[in-house]
Short mmCIF file of N, CA, C and O in Angstrom, two decimals:
data_model
loop_
_atom_site.label_atom_id
_atom_site.label_comp_id
_atom_site.label_asym_id
_atom_site.label_seq_id
_atom_site.Cartn_x
_atom_site.Cartn_y
_atom_site.Cartn_z
N PRO A 1 105.11 111.72 147.45
CA PRO A 1 104.20 112.02 146.37
C PRO A 1 103.83 110.75 145.59
O PRO A 1 104.63 109.83 145.49
N MET A 2 102.62 110.73 145.07
CA MET A 2 102.15 109.58 144.30
C MET A 2 102.84 109.55 142.94
O MET A 2 102.96 110.56 142.27
N LYS A 3 103.29 108.37 142.56
CA LYS A 3 103.89 108.20 141.23
C LYS A 3 102.82 107.73 140.27
O LYS A 3 101.96 106.94 140.63
N ARG A 4 102.90 108.19 139.05
CA ARG A 4 101.96 107.77 138.03
C ARG A 4 102.47 106.50 137.37
O ARG A 4 103.62 106.44 136.96
N ASP A 5 101.59 105.52 137.29
CA ASP A 5 101.99 104.25 136.68
C ASP A 5 100.78 103.58 136.07
O ASP A 5 100.06 102.84 136.73
N LEU A 6 100.54 103.84 134.80
CA LEU A 6 99.47 103.18 134.09
C LEU A 6 99.90 101.79 133.64
O LEU A 6 99.11 100.85 133.65
N MET A 7 101.17 101.64 133.28
CA MET A 7 101.65 100.39 132.71
C MET A 7 101.39 99.18 133.61
O MET A 7 101.02 98.11 133.12
N SER A 8 101.52 99.33 134.91
CA SER A 8 101.30 98.21 135.82
C SER A 8 99.83 97.87 136.01
O SER A 8 99.51 96.87 136.63
N ASN A 9 98.96 98.70 135.48
CA ASN A 9 97.52 98.51 135.68
C ASN A 9 96.76 98.15 134.42
O ASN A 9 95.54 98.17 134.42
N ILE A 10 97.48 97.85 133.34
CA ILE A 10 96.81 97.47 132.10
C ILE A 10 97.37 96.16 131.58
O ILE A 10 98.48 95.76 131.93
N HIS A 11 96.58 95.50 130.76
CA HIS A 11 97.01 94.26 130.12
C HIS A 11 96.64 94.34 128.64
O HIS A 11 95.55 93.93 128.23
N PRO A 12 97.52 94.92 127.81
CA PRO A 12 97.18 95.08 126.38
C PRO A 12 97.13 93.75 125.66
O PRO A 12 97.94 92.86 125.90
N VAL A 13 96.15 93.62 124.77
CA VAL A 13 96.05 92.48 123.86
C VAL A 13 95.61 93.01 122.50
O VAL A 13 94.96 94.05 122.41
N VAL A 14 95.98 92.31 121.45
CA VAL A 14 95.55 92.70 120.10
C VAL A 14 94.16 92.14 119.88
O VAL A 14 93.94 90.93 120.00
N ALA A 15 93.22 93.01 119.56
CA ALA A 15 91.85 92.57 119.27
C ALA A 15 91.72 92.23 117.78
O ALA A 15 91.23 91.17 117.42
N ILE A 16 92.15 93.15 116.93
CA ILE A 16 92.16 92.94 115.48
C ILE A 16 93.56 93.33 115.01
O ILE A 16 93.98 94.47 115.20
N ALA A 17 94.27 92.40 114.42
CA ALA A 17 95.60 92.70 113.91
C ALA A 17 95.50 93.72 112.77
O ALA A 17 94.47 93.79 112.10
N PRO A 18 96.55 94.51 112.54
CA PRO A 18 96.51 95.46 111.43
C PRO A 18 96.15 94.75 110.13
O PRO A 18 96.61 93.65 109.85
N VAL A 19 95.28 95.39 109.36
CA VAL A 19 94.75 94.75 108.16
C VAL A 19 94.47 95.80 107.09
O VAL A 19 94.12 96.94 107.41
N VAL A 20 94.64 95.42 105.84
CA VAL A 20 94.23 96.27 104.72
C VAL A 20 92.80 95.85 104.36
O VAL A 20 92.54 94.69 104.11
N VAL A 21 91.89 96.81 104.37
CA VAL A 21 90.49 96.54 104.04
C VAL A 21 90.25 97.05 102.63
O VAL A 21 90.34 98.24 102.37
N ALA A 22 89.95 96.13 101.73
CA ALA A 22 89.75 96.50 100.32
C ALA A 22 88.34 96.20 99.84
O ALA A 22 88.06 96.24 98.66
N ASP A 23 87.45 95.85 100.76
CA ASP A 23 86.06 95.59 100.40
C ASP A 23 85.21 95.89 101.63
O ASP A 23 85.67 96.55 102.55
N ASN A 24 83.99 95.42 101.65
CA ASN A 24 83.10 95.72 102.77
C ASN A 24 83.00 94.58 103.78
O ASN A 24 81.98 94.43 104.46
N THR A 25 84.06 93.79 103.90
CA THR A 25 84.08 92.69 104.87
C THR A 25 84.19 93.23 106.29
O THR A 25 85.07 94.05 106.59
N VAL A 26 83.31 92.78 107.18
CA VAL A 26 83.33 93.18 108.57
C VAL A 26 84.58 92.62 109.24
O VAL A 26 84.91 91.44 109.07
N GLN A 27 85.28 93.46 109.97
CA GLN A 27 86.45 93.03 110.74
C GLN A 27 86.00 92.77 112.17
O GLN A 27 85.46 93.66 112.82
N LYS A 28 86.19 91.54 112.65
CA LYS A 28 85.71 91.14 113.97
C LYS A 28 86.87 90.64 114.82
O LYS A 28 87.71 89.89 114.34
N SER A 29 86.87 91.05 116.07
CA SER A 29 87.86 90.50 117.00
C SER A 29 87.34 89.16 117.53
O SER A 29 86.15 88.85 117.42
N ALA A 30 88.24 88.41 118.09
CA ALA A 30 87.83 87.25 118.87
C ALA A 30 87.20 87.76 120.16
O ALA A 30 87.31 88.95 120.49
N ALA A 31 86.54 86.89 120.88
CA ALA A 31 86.01 87.26 122.19
C ALA A 31 87.18 87.47 123.14
O ALA A 31 88.12 86.69 123.17
N ILE A 32 87.12 88.54 123.91
CA ILE A 32 88.18 88.87 124.86
C ILE A 32 87.65 88.64 126.26
O ILE A 32 86.63 89.22 126.65
N ASP A 33 88.34 87.80 127.02
CA ASP A 33 87.94 87.46 128.39
C ASP A 33 88.27 88.65 129.30
O ASP A 33 89.43 89.02 129.45
N VAL A 34 87.25 89.26 129.88
CA VAL A 34 87.45 90.43 130.73
C VAL A 34 87.05 90.17 132.18
O VAL A 34 86.89 91.12 132.95
N ARG A 35 86.95 88.92 132.57
CA ARG A 35 86.48 88.60 133.91
C ARG A 35 87.40 89.12 135.02
O ARG A 35 86.94 89.37 136.12
N LYS A 36 88.66 89.30 134.76
CA LYS A 36 89.60 89.77 135.80
C LYS A 36 89.75 91.29 135.81
O LYS A 36 90.53 91.82 136.59
N TYR A 37 89.03 92.00 134.96
CA TYR A 37 89.26 93.43 134.78
C TYR A 37 87.99 94.23 135.04
O TYR A 37 86.89 93.75 134.87
N HIS A 38 88.17 95.48 135.43
CA HIS A 38 87.04 96.36 135.73
C HIS A 38 86.49 97.04 134.48
O HIS A 38 85.34 97.46 134.46
N SER A 39 87.34 97.18 133.48
CA SER A 39 86.91 97.83 132.24
C SER A 39 87.86 97.44 131.12
O SER A 39 88.90 96.84 131.35
N VAL A 40 87.47 97.80 129.91
CA VAL A 40 88.27 97.53 128.71
C VAL A 40 88.28 98.80 127.88
O VAL A 40 87.26 99.47 127.76
N THR A 41 89.41 99.11 127.28
CA THR A 41 89.49 100.20 126.32
C THR A 41 90.03 99.65 125.01
O THR A 41 91.09 99.02 125.00
N PHE A 42 89.29 99.87 123.94
CA PHE A 42 89.74 99.49 122.61
C PHE A 42 90.38 100.72 121.98
O PHE A 42 89.79 101.80 121.96
N LEU A 43 91.60 100.56 121.46
CA LEU A 43 92.29 101.60 120.70
C LEU A 43 92.30 101.18 119.24
O LEU A 43 92.68 100.05 118.94
N ILE A 44 91.91 102.07 118.37
CA ILE A 44 91.85 101.77 116.94
C ILE A 44 92.82 102.71 116.25
O ILE A 44 92.60 103.93 116.18
N ALA A 45 93.94 102.15 115.76
CA ALA A 45 94.95 102.94 115.06
C ALA A 45 94.66 102.89 113.56
O ALA A 45 94.59 101.81 112.98
N LEU A 46 94.49 104.06 112.97
CA LEU A 46 94.16 104.14 111.55
C LEU A 46 95.41 104.44 110.75
O LEU A 46 96.19 105.31 111.11
N GLY A 47 95.58 103.74 109.66
CA GLY A 47 96.67 104.02 108.74
C GLY A 47 96.16 104.93 107.64
O GLY A 47 95.29 105.77 107.86
N THR A 48 96.67 104.73 106.44
CA THR A 48 96.20 105.48 105.28
C THR A 48 94.95 104.80 104.74
O THR A 48 94.96 103.61 104.44
N ILE A 49 93.88 105.56 104.63
CA ILE A 49 92.61 105.03 104.13
C ILE A 49 92.48 105.52 102.69
O ILE A 49 92.19 106.69 102.43
N ALA A 50 92.74 104.61 101.75
CA ALA A 50 92.85 105.00 100.34
C ALA A 50 91.51 105.28 99.68
O ALA A 50 91.44 106.09 98.76
N ASP A 51 90.47 104.62 100.10
CA ASP A 51 89.17 104.77 99.44
C ASP A 51 88.54 106.10 99.83
O ASP A 51 88.36 106.39 101.01
N VAL A 52 88.16 106.91 98.85
CA VAL A 52 87.72 108.28 99.12
C VAL A 52 86.25 108.43 99.52
O VAL A 52 85.79 109.55 99.68
N ASP A 53 85.54 107.33 99.71
CA ASP A 53 84.16 107.49 100.20
C ASP A 53 83.78 106.42 101.22
O ASP A 53 82.60 106.24 101.52
N ALA A 54 84.76 105.74 101.78
CA ALA A 54 84.47 104.67 102.75
C ALA A 54 84.17 105.23 104.14
O ALA A 54 84.73 106.24 104.55
N THR A 55 83.25 104.56 104.83
CA THR A 55 82.98 104.85 106.24
C THR A 55 83.13 103.53 107.01
O THR A 55 82.95 102.45 106.45
N PHE A 56 83.43 103.64 108.28
CA PHE A 56 83.69 102.46 109.11
C PHE A 56 82.94 102.61 110.43
O PHE A 56 83.25 103.50 111.22
N ALA A 57 81.93 101.78 110.64
CA ALA A 57 81.11 101.82 111.85
C ALA A 57 81.67 100.85 112.89
O ALA A 57 81.91 99.68 112.59
N VAL A 58 81.87 101.34 114.09
CA VAL A 58 82.40 100.53 115.19
C VAL A 58 81.26 100.14 116.13
O VAL A 58 80.44 100.98 116.49
N VAL A 59 81.23 98.86 116.52
CA VAL A 59 80.25 98.37 117.50
C VAL A 59 80.98 97.48 118.50
O VAL A 59 81.72 96.58 118.10
N ILE A 60 80.76 97.74 119.77
CA ILE A 60 81.29 96.88 120.83
C ILE A 60 80.18 95.90 121.20
O ILE A 60 79.02 96.28 121.36
N LYS A 61 80.55 94.63 121.34
CA LYS A 61 79.58 93.59 121.68
C LYS A 61 80.01 92.87 122.95
O LYS A 61 81.18 92.91 123.33
N GLU A 62 79.04 92.21 123.59
CA GLU A 62 79.32 91.50 124.84
C GLU A 62 78.58 90.17 124.86
O GLU A 62 77.61 89.98 124.14
N GLY A 63 79.07 89.26 125.71
CA GLY A 63 78.42 87.97 125.85
C GLY A 63 78.92 87.22 127.07
O GLY A 63 79.91 87.59 127.69
N SER A 64 78.23 86.14 127.38
CA SER A 64 78.59 85.34 128.55
C SER A 64 79.52 84.18 128.19
O SER A 64 79.99 83.48 129.07
N THR A 65 79.77 84.00 126.89
CA THR A 65 80.66 82.92 126.45
C THR A 65 81.73 83.46 125.52
O THR A 65 81.65 84.60 125.05
N SER A 66 82.69 82.62 125.22
CA SER A 66 83.77 83.03 124.31
C SER A 66 83.38 82.87 122.85
O SER A 66 84.21 83.08 121.97
N THR A 67 82.12 82.55 122.58
CA THR A 67 81.64 82.44 121.21
C THR A 67 81.23 83.82 120.72
O THR A 67 80.14 84.30 121.04
N GLN A 68 82.10 84.47 119.96
CA GLN A 68 81.88 85.85 119.55
C GLN A 68 80.59 86.00 118.74
O GLN A 68 79.91 87.01 118.85
N THR A 69 80.23 84.99 117.97
CA THR A 69 79.04 85.10 117.14
C THR A 69 77.75 85.20 117.96
O THR A 69 76.72 85.60 117.43
N SER A 70 77.81 84.85 119.25
CA SER A 70 76.61 84.97 120.09
C SER A 70 76.58 86.29 120.86
O SER A 70 75.65 86.54 121.61
N HIS A 71 77.56 87.13 120.67
CA HIS A 71 77.59 88.42 121.37
C HIS A 71 76.54 89.38 120.81
O HIS A 71 76.18 89.30 119.64
N THR A 72 76.07 90.27 121.66
CA THR A 72 75.10 91.29 121.26
C THR A 72 75.67 92.68 121.54
O THR A 72 76.59 92.84 122.36
N ALA A 73 75.13 93.68 120.87
CA ALA A 73 75.60 95.05 121.03
C ALA A 73 75.47 95.50 122.49
O ALA A 73 74.49 95.18 123.17
N VAL A 74 76.45 96.23 122.94
CA VAL A 74 76.49 96.74 124.31
C VAL A 74 75.55 97.93 124.44
O VAL A 74 75.52 98.81 123.57
N ALA A 75 74.80 97.99 125.54
CA ALA A 75 73.95 99.13 125.83
C ALA A 75 74.81 100.37 126.07
O ALA A 75 75.92 100.27 126.61
N ALA A 76 74.31 101.52 125.68
CA ALA A 76 75.06 102.77 125.81
C ALA A 76 75.54 103.02 127.23
O ALA A 76 76.63 103.55 127.45
N VAL A 77 74.76 102.63 128.22
CA VAL A 77 75.12 102.85 129.62
C VAL A 77 76.40 102.10 130.02
O VAL A 77 77.09 102.50 130.95
N ASP A 78 76.73 101.03 129.30
CA ASP A 78 77.93 100.24 129.60
C ASP A 78 79.14 100.61 128.74
O ASP A 78 80.18 99.97 128.82
N LEU A 79 79.00 101.64 127.92
CA LEU A 79 80.11 102.12 127.12
C LEU A 79 80.73 103.35 127.77
O LEU A 79 80.06 104.14 128.42
N ILE A 80 82.02 103.50 127.56
CA ILE A 80 82.73 104.74 127.92
C ILE A 80 83.04 105.38 126.58
O ILE A 80 83.88 104.90 125.83
N GLY A 81 82.30 106.43 126.25
CA GLY A 81 82.32 107.00 124.91
C GLY A 81 81.15 106.41 124.14
O GLY A 81 80.24 105.80 124.73
N THR A 82 81.18 106.53 122.83
CA THR A 82 80.10 106.00 122.01
C THR A 82 80.66 105.29 120.79
O THR A 82 81.77 105.57 120.36
N ASN A 83 79.84 104.39 120.24
CA ASN A 83 80.21 103.74 119.00
C ASN A 83 80.43 104.78 117.90
O ASN A 83 81.36 104.67 117.10
N ALA A 84 79.60 105.80 117.86
CA ALA A 84 79.71 106.84 116.83
C ALA A 84 81.04 107.59 116.92
O ALA A 84 81.68 107.86 115.90
N LEU A 85 81.49 107.90 118.14
CA LEU A 85 82.76 108.61 118.29
C LEU A 85 83.96 107.74 117.93
O LEU A 85 85.01 108.23 117.54
N ALA A 86 83.82 106.43 118.05
CA ALA A 86 84.90 105.50 117.69
C ALA A 86 84.93 105.20 116.20
O ALA A 86 85.94 104.75 115.67
N SER A 87 83.82 105.44 115.52
CA SER A 87 83.74 105.18 114.08
C SER A 87 84.55 106.21 113.31
O SER A 87 84.94 107.25 113.85
N PHE A 88 84.81 105.94 112.02
CA PHE A 88 85.68 106.84 111.26
C PHE A 88 85.36 106.77 109.77
O PHE A 88 84.56 105.95 109.34
N THR A 89 85.98 107.67 109.02
CA THR A 89 85.77 107.73 107.57
C THR A 89 87.11 107.78 106.85
O THR A 89 88.17 107.86 107.47
N PHE A 90 87.02 107.82 105.52
CA PHE A 90 88.20 107.91 104.66
C PHE A 90 89.05 109.13 104.97
O PHE A 90 90.24 109.16 104.66
N ALA A 91 88.49 110.16 105.57
CA ALA A 91 89.21 111.41 105.82
C ALA A 91 90.06 111.38 107.10
O ALA A 91 90.69 112.37 107.44
N ASP A 92 90.08 110.25 107.80
CA ASP A 92 90.73 110.18 109.11
C ASP A 92 92.09 109.48 109.09
O ASP A 92 92.48 108.86 110.08
N ASP A 93 92.83 109.60 108.01
CA ASP A 93 94.15 108.97 107.90
C ASP A 93 95.04 109.30 109.11
O ASP A 93 95.12 110.45 109.54
N GLY A 94 95.70 108.28 109.62
CA GLY A 94 96.69 108.45 110.67
C GLY A 94 96.15 108.83 112.03
O GLY A 94 96.92 109.17 112.93
N GLU A 95 94.85 108.74 112.24
CA GLU A 95 94.27 109.12 113.52
C GLU A 95 94.08 107.91 114.42
O GLU A 95 94.31 106.78 114.02
N MET A 96 93.67 108.16 115.65
CA MET A 96 93.35 107.13 116.62
C MET A 96 91.91 107.30 117.06
O MET A 96 91.40 108.42 117.11
N ARG A 97 91.26 106.21 117.37
CA ARG A 97 89.93 106.22 117.97
C ARG A 97 90.00 105.37 119.23
O ARG A 97 90.84 104.47 119.35
N LYS A 98 89.09 105.62 120.17
CA LYS A 98 89.04 104.81 121.38
C LYS A 98 87.60 104.69 121.84
O LYS A 98 86.77 105.57 121.58
N ILE A 99 87.32 103.59 122.51
CA ILE A 99 86.01 103.36 123.11
C ILE A 99 86.20 102.38 124.26
O ILE A 99 87.02 101.46 124.17
N GLY A 100 85.48 102.60 125.34
CA GLY A 100 85.63 101.76 126.51
C GLY A 100 84.37 100.98 126.85
O GLY A 100 83.27 101.31 126.39
N TYR A 101 84.57 99.95 127.66
CA TYR A 101 83.48 99.08 128.11
C TYR A 101 83.59 98.93 129.63
O TYR A 101 84.67 98.66 130.15
N LYS A 102 82.46 99.10 130.34
CA LYS A 102 82.45 98.97 131.80
C LYS A 102 81.32 98.07 132.30
O LYS A 102 80.95 98.10 133.46
N GLY A 103 80.77 97.26 131.39
CA GLY A 103 79.65 96.38 131.75
C GLY A 103 80.10 95.16 132.53
O GLY A 103 81.27 95.00 132.87
N ALA A 104 79.16 94.25 132.76
CA ALA A 104 79.41 93.09 133.61
C ALA A 104 79.58 91.77 132.86
O ALA A 104 79.75 90.73 133.49
N ALA A 105 79.56 91.80 131.53
CA ALA A 105 79.68 90.56 130.77
C ALA A 105 81.08 89.96 130.94
O ALA A 105 82.04 90.66 131.25
N ASP A 106 81.18 88.66 130.72
CA ASP A 106 82.46 87.96 130.85
C ASP A 106 83.37 88.17 129.64
O ASP A 106 84.59 88.07 129.75
N TYR A 107 82.77 88.42 128.48
CA TYR A 107 83.53 88.55 127.23
C TYR A 107 83.05 89.76 126.44
O TYR A 107 81.85 90.06 126.44
N VAL A 108 83.97 90.42 125.77
CA VAL A 108 83.61 91.52 124.87
C VAL A 108 84.32 91.32 123.54
O VAL A 108 85.31 90.58 123.45
N SER A 109 83.82 91.97 122.52
CA SER A 109 84.43 91.93 121.20
C SER A 109 84.15 93.25 120.50
O SER A 109 83.29 94.02 120.92
N ILE A 110 84.87 93.49 119.44
CA ILE A 110 84.69 94.70 118.65
C ILE A 110 84.48 94.30 117.20
O ILE A 110 85.10 93.35 116.73
N GLU A 111 83.61 95.04 116.53
CA GLU A 111 83.38 94.84 115.10
C GLU A 111 83.49 96.17 114.40
O GLU A 111 82.97 97.18 114.88
N ILE A 112 84.16 96.17 113.25
CA ILE A 112 84.29 97.37 112.43
C ILE A 112 83.73 97.02 111.05
O ILE A 112 84.22 96.13 110.38
N THR A 113 82.66 97.74 110.70
CA THR A 113 81.96 97.45 109.45
C THR A 113 82.20 98.55 108.43
O THR A 113 81.75 99.68 108.62
N PRO A 114 82.92 98.22 107.33
CA PRO A 114 83.13 99.22 106.29
C PRO A 114 81.93 99.30 105.35
O PRO A 114 81.25 98.31 105.09
N THR A 115 81.69 100.49 104.83
CA THR A 115 80.69 100.73 103.81
C THR A 115 81.34 101.61 102.74
O THR A 115 82.02 102.57 103.07
N GLY A 116 81.14 101.27 101.50
CA GLY A 116 81.69 102.06 100.41
C GLY A 116 83.17 101.81 100.15
O GLY A 116 83.81 102.55 99.43
N SER A 117 83.72 100.76 100.72
CA SER A 117 85.13 100.43 100.51
C SER A 117 85.26 99.54 99.28
O SER A 117 84.55 98.56 99.14
N ARG A 118 86.17 99.88 98.39
CA ARG A 118 86.36 99.11 97.17
C ARG A 118 87.82 98.74 96.99
O ARG A 118 88.69 99.46 97.40
N SER A 119 88.04 97.65 96.31
CA SER A 119 89.42 97.25 96.02
C SER A 119 89.93 97.98 94.80
O SER A 119 89.23 98.61 94.09
#
């Protein structure tokens, strides 16, 4: 019988370290080199979101270089899931979000943009 083994087939890396967001500063990952992989899945672990009217928009970006600032938004056809499903609000304490990438770019990055977040 076939054994299940996801661990041997993934290479986890931290895209954005855990952070307290107390304003509307965009949280950006560094460019992640995906040339050796067929796809990427971003997992977003949410802690306690204290601000009662904040929203957080998630966008996956891609590019041909490791310069994250030159990356552009990924076309929907190259996403597994949607940016909207990965996004979250103040009401989502303790939840997880996920979004995947299956495009052909050499590098990908993730950006999370808060709106209505106050210190």
